[in-house]
Amino acid sequence: EADIYQTPRYLVIGTGKKITLECSQTMGHDKMYWYQQDPGMELHLIHYSYGVNSTEKGDLSSESTVSRIRTEHFPLTLESARPSHTSQYLCASSEYGRADTGELFFGEGSRLTVL
Amino acid sequence: SQQGEEDPQALSIQEGENATMNCSYKTSINNLQWYRQNSGRGLVHLILIRSNEREKHSGRLRVTLDTSKKSSSLLITASRAADTASYFCATDITGGGNKLTFGTGTQLKVEL
């Protein structure tokens, strides 16, 4: 079992609300990632971090923002949710200091529905 | 288009049969990884193969990598109903900044 946790698992909210999806890991990993998964299964990287105070935008443009104040915590925030943000959001982490990207450990995901 | 594209998109087999999934990619890689996802859950890492490796085994899984063709295959032998899931390849692109790009996935259904 991976020691990476996402909350909430499911969230249904109205348009315009601010939401934060939480992601925490207890493995001491420096690298953390947020992927968005659409109904067709495809995963898109939207944010990643190499460590504390490091955040980068991923390959898919997203209106969400992230922060990395502590190693173990990588929350994702939407200031004003819209129906187009409805999706599954997956958080992952991996070790750093390697020449290549190693195994990613994923959380169970947060399924967001915006009405 | 996607760095990794998988084929087939969906596969349905009987228990005990072998399942083969293919992944093609476009650019030079450091490694290629396969993941499994049960419906509504997170992804679980299955196996990693580096660019200088050609074949790797793990239990009932066999992965091959052909860098000249930019393709990989995942073989699950003697499949079980519990293998029903979606399977994704992911590439660590050379110079890509230590992040994985996922393929489109293959939905595998193993019937009793």
Short mmCIF file of C-alpha atoms in Angstrom, two decimals:
data_model
loop_
_atom_site.label_atom_id
_atom_site.label_comp_id
_atom_site.label_asym_id
_atom_site.label_seq_id
_atom_site.Cartn_x
_atom_site.Cartn_y
_atom_site.Cartn_z
CA GLU A 1 0.00 0.00 0.00
CA ALA A 2 1.30 3.42 -0.97
CA ASP A 3 1.47 6.01 1.80
CA ILE A 4 -0.10 8.82 -0.18
CA TYR A 5 -3.52 10.14 0.66
CA GLN A 6 -6.02 12.31 -1.12
CA THR A 7 -9.06 14.03 0.30
CA PRO A 8 -11.85 14.31 -0.47
CA ARG A 9 -12.43 11.19 -2.58
CA TYR A 10 -15.61 12.67 -3.99
CA LEU A 11 -16.78 16.27 -4.14
CA VAL A 12 -19.88 17.77 -5.74
CA ILE A 13 -20.06 21.55 -5.68
CA GLY A 14 -21.73 24.44 -7.44
CA THR A 15 -20.19 26.75 -10.00
CA GLY A 16 -18.09 29.57 -8.60
CA LYS A 17 -17.06 27.83 -5.40
CA LYS A 18 -13.45 27.68 -4.25
CA ILE A 19 -12.13 24.20 -3.64
CA THR A 20 -8.91 22.66 -2.39
CA LEU A 21 -7.94 19.08 -3.04
CA GLU A 22 -5.54 17.78 -0.44
CA CYS A 23 -2.62 15.41 -1.06
CA SER A 24 -0.23 14.15 1.58
CA GLN A 25 2.52 11.54 1.52
CA THR A 26 4.53 10.04 4.35
CA MET A 27 7.37 8.58 2.29
CA GLY A 28 9.58 11.68 2.36
CA HIS A 29 9.48 11.97 -1.43
CA ASP A 30 10.71 15.22 -2.90
CA LYS A 31 8.84 14.97 -6.21
CA MET A 32 5.08 15.31 -6.33
CA TYR A 33 2.64 15.52 -9.22
CA TRP A 34 -0.97 16.28 -10.06
CA TYR A 35 -2.58 14.52 -13.02
CA GLN A 36 -6.04 15.14 -14.44
CA GLN A 37 -7.81 12.14 -15.88
CA ASP A 38 -10.70 12.61 -18.27
CA PRO A 39 -13.55 10.13 -18.83
CA GLY A 40 -11.67 8.68 -21.81
CA MET A 41 -8.98 7.57 -19.35
CA GLU A 42 -6.16 9.76 -20.67
CA LEU A 43 -3.97 11.25 -17.92
CA HIS A 44 -2.58 14.75 -18.28
CA LEU A 45 0.10 16.26 -16.05
CA ILE A 46 -1.11 19.64 -14.75
CA HIS A 47 1.38 20.47 -11.96
CA TYR A 48 4.55 19.08 -10.43
CA SER A 49 7.08 19.94 -7.76
CA TYR A 50 10.68 18.97 -7.14
CA GLY A 51 10.59 19.95 -3.48
CA VAL A 52 9.61 22.63 -1.00
CA ASN A 53 8.88 26.00 -2.64
CA SER A 54 9.22 24.44 -6.11
CA THR A 55 6.16 24.25 -8.38
CA GLU A 56 5.92 23.92 -12.16
CA LYS A 57 3.06 23.82 -14.62
CA GLY A 58 2.60 20.58 -16.48
CA ASP A 59 1.83 19.74 -20.07
CA LEU A 60 -1.87 20.53 -19.84
CA SER A 61 -2.86 24.09 -19.05
CA SER A 62 -4.97 24.27 -15.92
CA GLU A 63 -6.70 27.08 -14.06
CA SER A 64 -5.79 25.40 -10.80
CA THR A 65 -2.86 26.39 -8.60
CA VAL A 66 -0.64 24.42 -6.25
CA SER A 67 1.66 25.10 -3.33
CA ARG A 68 4.47 23.17 -1.67
CA ILE A 69 5.21 24.61 1.73
CA ARG A 70 5.98 21.25 3.33
CA THR A 71 7.59 18.19 1.77
CA GLU A 72 4.66 15.95 2.58
CA HIS A 73 1.85 18.23 1.44
CA PHE A 74 0.89 19.29 -2.12
CA PRO A 75 -2.61 20.81 -2.24
CA LEU A 76 -4.38 21.86 -5.43
CA THR A 77 -6.76 24.82 -5.43
CA LEU A 78 -9.44 26.03 -7.82
CA GLU A 79 -10.46 29.61 -6.99
CA SER A 80 -13.72 29.48 -8.92
CA ALA A 81 -14.88 26.05 -10.05
CA ARG A 82 -16.69 25.59 -13.37
CA PRO A 83 -18.38 22.56 -14.95
CA SER A 84 -15.36 22.20 -17.27
CA HIS A 85 -13.28 21.37 -14.16
CA THR A 86 -15.30 18.20 -13.61
CA SER A 87 -12.74 15.41 -13.67
CA GLN A 88 -10.73 12.89 -11.67
CA TYR A 89 -7.60 14.42 -10.08
CA LEU A 90 -4.75 12.09 -9.19
CA CYS A 91 -1.82 12.99 -6.94
CA ALA A 92 1.47 11.09 -7.09
CA SER A 93 4.95 11.19 -5.62
CA SER A 94 8.38 9.74 -6.37
CA GLU A 95 11.93 9.82 -5.10
CA TYR A 96 14.35 12.45 -6.33
CA GLY A 97 18.08 12.34 -6.85
CA ARG A 98 17.95 9.72 -9.58
CA ALA A 99 19.15 10.04 -13.13
CA ASP A 100 15.71 9.13 -14.38
CA THR A 101 12.15 9.19 -13.12
CA GLY A 102 11.41 6.19 -10.98
CA GLU A 103 8.20 4.61 -9.84
CA LEU A 104 5.29 6.93 -9.12
CA PHE A 105 3.10 6.23 -6.10
CA PHE A 106 -0.47 7.36 -6.62
CA GLY A 107 -3.24 8.34 -4.28
CA GLU A 108 -6.76 7.00 -4.75
CA GLY A 109 -7.86 10.15 -6.55
CA SER A 110 -10.37 12.94 -6.00
CA ARG A 111 -13.39 12.93 -8.25
CA LEU A 112 -14.70 16.46 -8.65
CA THR A 113 -18.11 17.27 -10.10
CA VAL A 114 -19.03 20.90 -10.64
CA LEU A 115 -22.71 21.57 -11.27
CA SER B 1 -0.80 13.88 -30.13
CA GLN B 2 0.07 11.70 -27.18
CA GLN B 3 3.66 10.64 -26.52
CA GLY B 4 2.37 7.19 -25.72
CA GLU B 5 -0.42 5.52 -27.60
CA GLU B 6 -1.67 2.11 -26.67
CA ASP B 7 -3.17 -0.60 -28.69
CA PRO B 8 -5.72 -2.04 -28.45
CA GLN B 9 -7.96 0.44 -26.66
CA ALA B 10 -9.97 -2.44 -25.24
CA LEU B 11 -9.38 -6.17 -24.96
CA SER B 12 -11.66 -8.92 -23.79
CA ILE B 13 -10.32 -12.42 -23.15
CA GLN B 14 -11.18 -15.59 -21.26
CA GLU B 15 -9.56 -16.51 -18.00
CA GLY B 16 -6.38 -18.50 -18.58
CA GLU B 17 -5.57 -16.80 -21.89
CA ASN B 18 -2.67 -14.45 -22.40
CA ALA B 19 -3.20 -10.71 -22.84
CA THR B 20 -0.86 -8.55 -24.89
CA MET B 21 -0.93 -4.75 -24.90
CA ASN B 22 1.27 -2.51 -27.00
CA CYS B 23 2.58 0.99 -26.48
CA SER B 24 4.21 3.27 -29.03
CA TYR B 25 5.99 6.52 -28.27
CA LYS B 26 7.59 9.31 -30.24
CA THR B 27 10.78 10.55 -28.62
CA SER B 28 13.91 9.24 -26.90
CA ILE B 29 13.29 7.89 -23.41
CA ASN B 30 15.20 7.09 -20.23
CA ASN B 31 12.73 4.42 -19.22
CA LEU B 32 9.23 3.15 -19.84
CA GLN B 33 6.86 2.05 -17.10
CA TRP B 34 3.59 0.14 -16.98
CA TYR B 35 0.80 0.90 -14.53
CA ARG B 36 -2.51 -0.68 -13.69
CA GLN B 37 -5.70 1.13 -12.66
CA ASN B 38 -8.76 -0.51 -11.21
CA SER B 39 -11.99 1.32 -11.91
CA GLY B 40 -12.25 4.55 -9.94
CA ARG B 41 -8.94 4.04 -8.16
CA GLY B 42 -5.39 5.37 -8.38
CA LEU B 43 -2.67 3.84 -10.53
CA VAL B 44 -0.36 1.11 -9.31
CA HIS B 45 3.14 0.64 -10.68
CA LEU B 46 3.78 -2.75 -12.32
CA ILE B 47 7.20 -2.68 -13.92
CA LEU B 48 9.95 -0.34 -15.16
CA ILE B 49 12.21 -1.06 -18.11
CA ARG B 50 15.19 1.14 -18.92
CA SER B 51 16.20 2.22 -22.41
CA ASN B 52 19.20 -0.14 -22.41
CA GLU B 53 17.06 -3.16 -21.50
CA ARG B 54 15.11 -5.28 -23.97
CA GLU B 55 13.02 -7.54 -21.78
CA LYS B 56 11.94 -7.75 -18.17
CA HIS B 57 9.84 -10.20 -16.17
CA SER B 58 7.86 -9.88 -12.98
CA GLY B 59 5.68 -12.80 -11.99
CA ARG B 60 3.12 -13.29 -14.78
CA LEU B 61 4.18 -10.05 -16.47
CA ARG B 62 6.63 -9.80 -19.33
CA VAL B 63 7.62 -6.46 -20.80
CA THR B 64 9.64 -5.89 -23.93
CA LEU B 65 11.14 -2.68 -25.25
CA ASP B 66 12.28 -1.98 -28.79
CA THR B 67 13.87 1.48 -28.86
CA SER B 68 14.50 1.30 -32.60
CA LYS B 69 10.75 0.98 -33.19
CA LYS B 70 9.87 3.15 -30.19
CA SER B 71 7.50 0.53 -28.89
CA SER B 72 6.89 -1.67 -25.88
CA SER B 73 4.59 -4.54 -25.11
CA LEU B 74 3.11 -5.90 -21.90
CA LEU B 75 2.21 -9.56 -21.78
CA ILE B 76 0.08 -10.96 -18.96
CA THR B 77 0.19 -14.73 -18.97
CA ALA B 78 -2.53 -17.03 -17.67
CA SER B 79 -4.87 -14.13 -17.01
CA ARG B 80 -7.33 -14.09 -14.14
CA ALA B 81 -10.59 -12.26 -13.61
CA ALA B 82 -8.75 -10.13 -11.04
CA ASP B 83 -6.52 -8.80 -13.85
CA THR B 84 -9.51 -6.86 -15.19
CA ALA B 85 -8.36 -3.25 -15.14
CA SER B 86 -6.96 -0.47 -17.31
CA TYR B 87 -3.28 -0.63 -18.17
CA PHE B 88 -1.15 2.39 -19.01
CA CYS B 89 2.35 2.83 -20.33
CA ALA B 90 4.29 5.88 -19.21
CA THR B 91 7.50 7.28 -20.64
CA ASP B 92 10.29 9.18 -18.93
CA ILE B 93 11.36 11.34 -21.85
CA THR B 94 15.07 12.11 -22.18
CA GLY B 95 15.56 15.71 -21.09
CA GLY B 96 11.91 15.84 -20.13
CA GLY B 97 12.48 17.03 -16.60
CA ASN B 98 11.90 13.93 -14.52
CA LYS B 99 8.21 13.50 -15.13
CA LEU B 100 6.18 10.76 -16.76
CA THR B 101 3.94 11.11 -19.80
CA PHE B 102 1.14 8.56 -19.85
CA GLY B 103 -0.37 6.74 -22.78
CA THR B 104 -4.04 6.44 -23.60
CA GLY B 105 -4.53 3.14 -21.82
CA THR B 106 -5.90 -0.30 -22.65
CA GLN B 107 -9.04 -1.55 -20.92
CA LEU B 108 -8.65 -5.26 -20.23
CA LYS B 109 -11.59 -7.44 -19.32
CA VAL B 110 -10.95 -11.03 -18.28
CA GLU B 111 -14.09 -13.15 -18.29
CA LEU B 112 -14.66 -16.34 -16.35
#
